[in-house]
PDB file of C-alpha atoms in Angstrom:
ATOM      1  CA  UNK A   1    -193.702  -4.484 127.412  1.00 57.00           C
ATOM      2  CA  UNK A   2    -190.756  -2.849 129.416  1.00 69.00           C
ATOM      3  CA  UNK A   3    -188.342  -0.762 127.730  1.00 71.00           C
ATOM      4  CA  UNK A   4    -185.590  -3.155 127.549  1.00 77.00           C
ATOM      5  CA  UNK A   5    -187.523  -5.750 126.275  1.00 85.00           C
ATOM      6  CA  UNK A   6    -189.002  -3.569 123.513  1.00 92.00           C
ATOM      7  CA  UNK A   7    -185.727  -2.190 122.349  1.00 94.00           C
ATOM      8  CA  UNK A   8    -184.229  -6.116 122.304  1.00 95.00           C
ATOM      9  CA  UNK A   9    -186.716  -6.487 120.010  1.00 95.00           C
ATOM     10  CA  UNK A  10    -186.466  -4.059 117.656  1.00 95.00           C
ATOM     11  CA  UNK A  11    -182.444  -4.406 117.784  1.00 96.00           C
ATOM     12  CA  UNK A  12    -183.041  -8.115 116.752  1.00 96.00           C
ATOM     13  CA  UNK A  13    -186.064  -7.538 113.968  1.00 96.00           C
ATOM     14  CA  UNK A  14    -183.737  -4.282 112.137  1.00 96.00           C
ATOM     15  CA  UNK A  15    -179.997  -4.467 113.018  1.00 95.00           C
ATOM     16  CA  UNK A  16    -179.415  -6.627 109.805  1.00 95.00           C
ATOM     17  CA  UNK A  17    -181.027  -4.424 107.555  1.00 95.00           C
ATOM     18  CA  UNK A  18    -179.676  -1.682 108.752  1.00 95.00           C
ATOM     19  CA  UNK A  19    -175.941  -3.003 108.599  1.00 94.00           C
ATOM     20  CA  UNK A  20    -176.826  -3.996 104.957  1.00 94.00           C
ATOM     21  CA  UNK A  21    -178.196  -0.341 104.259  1.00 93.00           C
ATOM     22  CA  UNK A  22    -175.265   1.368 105.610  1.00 94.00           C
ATOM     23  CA  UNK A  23    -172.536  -1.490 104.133  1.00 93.00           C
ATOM     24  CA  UNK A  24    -173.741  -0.689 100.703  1.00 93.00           C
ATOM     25  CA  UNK A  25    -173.671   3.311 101.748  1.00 89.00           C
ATOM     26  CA  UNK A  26    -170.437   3.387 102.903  1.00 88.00           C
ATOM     27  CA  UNK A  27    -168.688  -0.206 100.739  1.00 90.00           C
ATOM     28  CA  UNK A  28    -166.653  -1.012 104.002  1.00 91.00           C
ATOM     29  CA  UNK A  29    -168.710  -3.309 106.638  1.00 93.00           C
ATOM     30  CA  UNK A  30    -166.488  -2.297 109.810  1.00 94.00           C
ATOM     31  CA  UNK A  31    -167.551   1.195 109.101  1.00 93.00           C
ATOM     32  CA  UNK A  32    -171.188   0.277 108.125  1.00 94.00           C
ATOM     33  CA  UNK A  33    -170.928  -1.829 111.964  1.00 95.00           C
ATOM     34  CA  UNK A  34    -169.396   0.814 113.793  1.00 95.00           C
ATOM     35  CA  UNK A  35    -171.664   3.722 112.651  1.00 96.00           C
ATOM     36  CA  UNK A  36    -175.183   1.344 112.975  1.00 97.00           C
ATOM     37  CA  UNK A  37    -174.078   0.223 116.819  1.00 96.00           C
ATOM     38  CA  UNK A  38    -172.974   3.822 117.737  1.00 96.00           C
ATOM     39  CA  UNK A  39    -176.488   5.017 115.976  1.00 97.00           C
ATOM     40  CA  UNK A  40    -178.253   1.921 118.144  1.00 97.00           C
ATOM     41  CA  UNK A  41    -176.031   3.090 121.208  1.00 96.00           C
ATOM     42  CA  UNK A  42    -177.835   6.692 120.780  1.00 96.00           C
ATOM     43  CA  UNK A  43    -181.038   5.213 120.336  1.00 96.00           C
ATOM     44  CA  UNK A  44    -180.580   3.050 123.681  1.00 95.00           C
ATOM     45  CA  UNK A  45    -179.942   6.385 125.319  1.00 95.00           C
ATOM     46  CA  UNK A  46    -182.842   8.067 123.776  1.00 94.00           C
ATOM     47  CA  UNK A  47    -185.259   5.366 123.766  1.00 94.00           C
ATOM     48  CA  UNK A  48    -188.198   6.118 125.785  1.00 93.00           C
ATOM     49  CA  UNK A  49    -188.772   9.261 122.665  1.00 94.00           C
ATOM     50  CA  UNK A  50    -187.139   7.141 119.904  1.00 94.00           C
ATOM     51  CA  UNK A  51    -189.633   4.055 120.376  1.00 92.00           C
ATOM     52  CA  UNK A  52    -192.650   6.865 120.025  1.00 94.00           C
ATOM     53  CA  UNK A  53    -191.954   7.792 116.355  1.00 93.00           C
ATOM     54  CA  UNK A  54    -193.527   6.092 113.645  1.00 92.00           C
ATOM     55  CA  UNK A  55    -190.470   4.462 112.412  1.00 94.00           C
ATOM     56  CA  UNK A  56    -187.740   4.006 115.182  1.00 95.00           C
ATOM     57  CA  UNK A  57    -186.151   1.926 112.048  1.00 95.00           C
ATOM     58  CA  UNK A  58    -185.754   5.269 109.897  1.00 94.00           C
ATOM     59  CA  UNK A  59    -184.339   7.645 112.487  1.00 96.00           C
ATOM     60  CA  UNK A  60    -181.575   4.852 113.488  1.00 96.00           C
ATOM     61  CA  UNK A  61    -180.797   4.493 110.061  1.00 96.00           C
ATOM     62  CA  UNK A  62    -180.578   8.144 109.902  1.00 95.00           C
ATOM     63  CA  UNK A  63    -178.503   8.495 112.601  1.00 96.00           C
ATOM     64  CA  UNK A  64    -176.172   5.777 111.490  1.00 96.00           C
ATOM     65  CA  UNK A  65    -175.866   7.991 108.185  1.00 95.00           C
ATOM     66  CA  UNK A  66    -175.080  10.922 109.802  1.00 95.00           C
ATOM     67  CA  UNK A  67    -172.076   9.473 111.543  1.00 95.00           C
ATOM     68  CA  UNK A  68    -170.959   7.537 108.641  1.00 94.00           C
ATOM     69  CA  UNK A  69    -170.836  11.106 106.530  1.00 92.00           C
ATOM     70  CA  UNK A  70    -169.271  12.736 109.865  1.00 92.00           C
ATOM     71  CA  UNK A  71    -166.545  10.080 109.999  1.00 89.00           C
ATOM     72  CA  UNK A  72    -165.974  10.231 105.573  1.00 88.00           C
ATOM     73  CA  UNK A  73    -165.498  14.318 106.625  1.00 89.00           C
ATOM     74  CA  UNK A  74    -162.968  13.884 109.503  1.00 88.00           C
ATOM     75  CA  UNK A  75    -160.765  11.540 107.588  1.00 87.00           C
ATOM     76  CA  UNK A  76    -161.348  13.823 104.125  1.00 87.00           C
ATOM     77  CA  UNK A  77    -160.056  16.975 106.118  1.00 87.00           C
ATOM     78  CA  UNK A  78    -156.995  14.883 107.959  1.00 85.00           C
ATOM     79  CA  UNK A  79    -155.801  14.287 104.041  1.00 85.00           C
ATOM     80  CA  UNK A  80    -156.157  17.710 103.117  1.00 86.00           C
ATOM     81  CA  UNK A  81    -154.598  18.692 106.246  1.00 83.00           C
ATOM     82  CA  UNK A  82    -151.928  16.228 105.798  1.00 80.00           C
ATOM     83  CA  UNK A  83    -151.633  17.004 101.504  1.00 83.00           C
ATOM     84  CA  UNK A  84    -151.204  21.244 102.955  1.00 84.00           C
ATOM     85  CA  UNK A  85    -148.791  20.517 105.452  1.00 83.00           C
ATOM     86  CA  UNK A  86    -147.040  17.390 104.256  1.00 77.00           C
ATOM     87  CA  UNK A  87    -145.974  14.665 106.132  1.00 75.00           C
ATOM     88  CA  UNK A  88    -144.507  14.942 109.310  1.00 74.00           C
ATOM     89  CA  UNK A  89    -140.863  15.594 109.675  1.00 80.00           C
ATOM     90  CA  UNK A  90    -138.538  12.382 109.581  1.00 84.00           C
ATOM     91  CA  UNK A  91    -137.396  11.421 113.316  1.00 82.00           C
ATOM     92  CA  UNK A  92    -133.281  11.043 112.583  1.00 84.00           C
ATOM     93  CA  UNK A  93    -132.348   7.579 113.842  1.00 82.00           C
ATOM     94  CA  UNK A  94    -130.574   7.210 117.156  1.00 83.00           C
ATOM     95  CA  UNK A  95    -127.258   8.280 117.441  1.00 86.00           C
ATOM     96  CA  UNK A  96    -124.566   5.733 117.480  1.00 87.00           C
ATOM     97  CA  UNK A  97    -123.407   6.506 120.857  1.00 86.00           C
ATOM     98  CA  UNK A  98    -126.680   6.486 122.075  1.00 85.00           C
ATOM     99  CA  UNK A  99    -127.238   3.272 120.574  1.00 87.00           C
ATOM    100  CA  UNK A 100    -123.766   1.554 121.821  1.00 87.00           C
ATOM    101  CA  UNK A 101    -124.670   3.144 125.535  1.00 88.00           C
ATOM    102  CA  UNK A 102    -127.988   1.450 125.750  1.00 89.00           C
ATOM    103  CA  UNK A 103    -126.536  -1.811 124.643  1.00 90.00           C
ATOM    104  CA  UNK A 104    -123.665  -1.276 127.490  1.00 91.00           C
ATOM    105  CA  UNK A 105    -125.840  -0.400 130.060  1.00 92.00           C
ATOM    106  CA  UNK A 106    -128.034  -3.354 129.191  1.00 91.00           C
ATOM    107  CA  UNK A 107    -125.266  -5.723 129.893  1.00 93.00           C
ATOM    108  CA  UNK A 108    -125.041  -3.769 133.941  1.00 92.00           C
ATOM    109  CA  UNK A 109    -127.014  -5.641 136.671  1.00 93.00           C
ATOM    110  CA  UNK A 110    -129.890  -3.873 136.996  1.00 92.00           C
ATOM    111  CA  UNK A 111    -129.225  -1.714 140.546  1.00 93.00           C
ATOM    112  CA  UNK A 112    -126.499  -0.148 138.797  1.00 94.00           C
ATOM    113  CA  UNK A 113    -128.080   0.478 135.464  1.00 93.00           C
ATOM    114  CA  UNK A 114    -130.883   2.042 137.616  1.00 93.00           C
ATOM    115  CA  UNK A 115    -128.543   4.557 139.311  1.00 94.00           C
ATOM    116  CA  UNK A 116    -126.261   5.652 135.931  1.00 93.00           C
ATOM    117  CA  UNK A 117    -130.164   5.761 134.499  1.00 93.00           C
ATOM    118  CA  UNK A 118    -131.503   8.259 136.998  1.00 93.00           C
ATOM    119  CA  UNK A 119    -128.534   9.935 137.995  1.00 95.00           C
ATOM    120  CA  UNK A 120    -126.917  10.655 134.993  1.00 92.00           C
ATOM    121  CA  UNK A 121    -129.364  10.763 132.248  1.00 90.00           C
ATOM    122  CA  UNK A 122    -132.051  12.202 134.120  1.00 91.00           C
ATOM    123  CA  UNK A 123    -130.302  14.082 135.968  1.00 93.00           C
ATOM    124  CA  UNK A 124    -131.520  13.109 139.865  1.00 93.00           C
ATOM    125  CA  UNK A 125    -128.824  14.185 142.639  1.00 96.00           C
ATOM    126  CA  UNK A 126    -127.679  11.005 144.701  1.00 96.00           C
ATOM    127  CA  UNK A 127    -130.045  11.383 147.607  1.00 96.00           C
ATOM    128  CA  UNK A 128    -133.011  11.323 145.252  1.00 94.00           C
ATOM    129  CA  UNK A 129    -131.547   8.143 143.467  1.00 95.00           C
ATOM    130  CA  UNK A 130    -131.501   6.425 147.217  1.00 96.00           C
ATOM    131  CA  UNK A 131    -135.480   8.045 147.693  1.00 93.00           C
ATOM    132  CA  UNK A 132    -136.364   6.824 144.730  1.00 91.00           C
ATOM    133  CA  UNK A 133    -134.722   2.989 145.196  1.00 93.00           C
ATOM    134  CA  UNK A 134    -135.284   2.640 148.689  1.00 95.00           C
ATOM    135  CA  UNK A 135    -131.344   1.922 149.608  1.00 95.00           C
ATOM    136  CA  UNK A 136    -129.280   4.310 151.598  1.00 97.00           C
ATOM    137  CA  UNK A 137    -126.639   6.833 149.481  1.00 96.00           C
ATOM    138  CA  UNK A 138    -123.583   5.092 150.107  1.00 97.00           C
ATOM    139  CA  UNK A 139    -125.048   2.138 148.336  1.00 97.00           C
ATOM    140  CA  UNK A 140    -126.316   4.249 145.654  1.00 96.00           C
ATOM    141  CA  UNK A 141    -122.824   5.933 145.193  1.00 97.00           C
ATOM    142  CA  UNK A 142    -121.233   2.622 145.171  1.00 97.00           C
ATOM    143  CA  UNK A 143    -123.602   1.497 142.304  1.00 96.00           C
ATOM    144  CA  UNK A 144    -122.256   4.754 140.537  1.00 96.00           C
ATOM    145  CA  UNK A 145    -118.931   3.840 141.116  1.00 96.00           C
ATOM    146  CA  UNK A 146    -119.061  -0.215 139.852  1.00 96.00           C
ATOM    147  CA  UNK A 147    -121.564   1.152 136.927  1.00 94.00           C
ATOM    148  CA  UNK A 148    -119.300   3.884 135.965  1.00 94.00           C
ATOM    149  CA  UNK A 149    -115.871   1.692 136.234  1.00 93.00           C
ATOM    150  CA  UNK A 150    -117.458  -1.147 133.937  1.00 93.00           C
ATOM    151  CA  UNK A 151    -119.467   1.140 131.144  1.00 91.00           C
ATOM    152  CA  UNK A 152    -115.972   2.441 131.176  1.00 90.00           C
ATOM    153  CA  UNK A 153    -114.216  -0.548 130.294  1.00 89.00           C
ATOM    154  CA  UNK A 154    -116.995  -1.955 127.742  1.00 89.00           C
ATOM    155  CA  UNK A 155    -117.082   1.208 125.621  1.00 87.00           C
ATOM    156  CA  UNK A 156    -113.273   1.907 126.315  1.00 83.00           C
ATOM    157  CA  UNK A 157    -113.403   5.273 127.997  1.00 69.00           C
ATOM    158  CA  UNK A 158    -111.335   6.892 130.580  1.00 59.00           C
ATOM    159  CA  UNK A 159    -113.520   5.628 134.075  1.00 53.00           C
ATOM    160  CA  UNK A 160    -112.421   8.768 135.839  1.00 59.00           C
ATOM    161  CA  UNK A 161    -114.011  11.369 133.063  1.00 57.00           C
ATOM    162  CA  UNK A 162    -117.366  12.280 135.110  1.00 53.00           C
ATOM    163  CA  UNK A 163    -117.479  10.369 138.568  1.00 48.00           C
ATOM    164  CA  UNK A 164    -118.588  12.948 140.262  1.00 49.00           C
ATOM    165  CA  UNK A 165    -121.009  11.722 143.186  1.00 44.00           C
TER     166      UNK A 165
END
């Protein structure tokens, strides 16, 4: 019988058992499904020795145990991990000028929210902006220019602050 053919059979006759043995091992049946295909994955790999033992059935199961216990310690030592430590830090929530900038430049057509964007808040000099956008600098400047004049005017600042260019 050729190997695939042999191991399509003994998938079919013991994958049920199997699942059962490990869902009533481990009480959750995605876990129990997830450790008994990764054990059947390894025993795919291995399966030319594997099919040689006396009970292929037994060292699957095995195997399926094994990373079942594996997965129980990696989660147990996160919690303790997470009880020593504590839980992370609390991200503060965006500032309100950050928050009333996004929704202005939102409201830009998109070529000039893509120049105040790279120029100013990443920080790209002009000629990069034009690389980057594929138009020449004087069109990029201009963007800067309309982009700057109307942010200006929506969040009532002076339009002449930082136009630098």
């Amino acid at each position: 019988m050729p190997e695939t053919d042999s191991f399509d059979a003994f998938y079919a006759e013991s994958r049920q058992r199997l699942f059962d043995c490990l869902y009533a091992v481990t009480g959750n049946a995605a876990e129990a499904q997830d450790a008994v295909q990764e054990a059947f994955a390894r025993a795919w790999q291995r399966w030319s020795s594997v099919r040689e033992y006396g009970d292929p059935e037994a060292w699957v199961r095995t195997v399926a145990r094994r990373i079942a216990i594996s997965r129980w310690r990696r989660a147990r030592t996160a919690v303790l991990a997470h009880r020593r430590h504590g839980p992370p830090p609390a991200l503060p929530g965006p500032n309100p000028d950050a928050v009333a900038l996004v929704a202005a430049l939102r409201r830009l057509p998109t070529a000039q929210r893509v120049a105040i964007v790279l120029h100013h808040m990443v920080g790209l000099p002009v000629a990069e902006v034009a690389r980057e956008t594929g138009v020449p600098t004087g069109t990029v400047k201009a963007r800067l220019a309309r982009g700057r004049r109307t942010l200006a005017e929506m969040l009532s600042l002076d339009p002449t602050e930082d136009s630098h260019v």
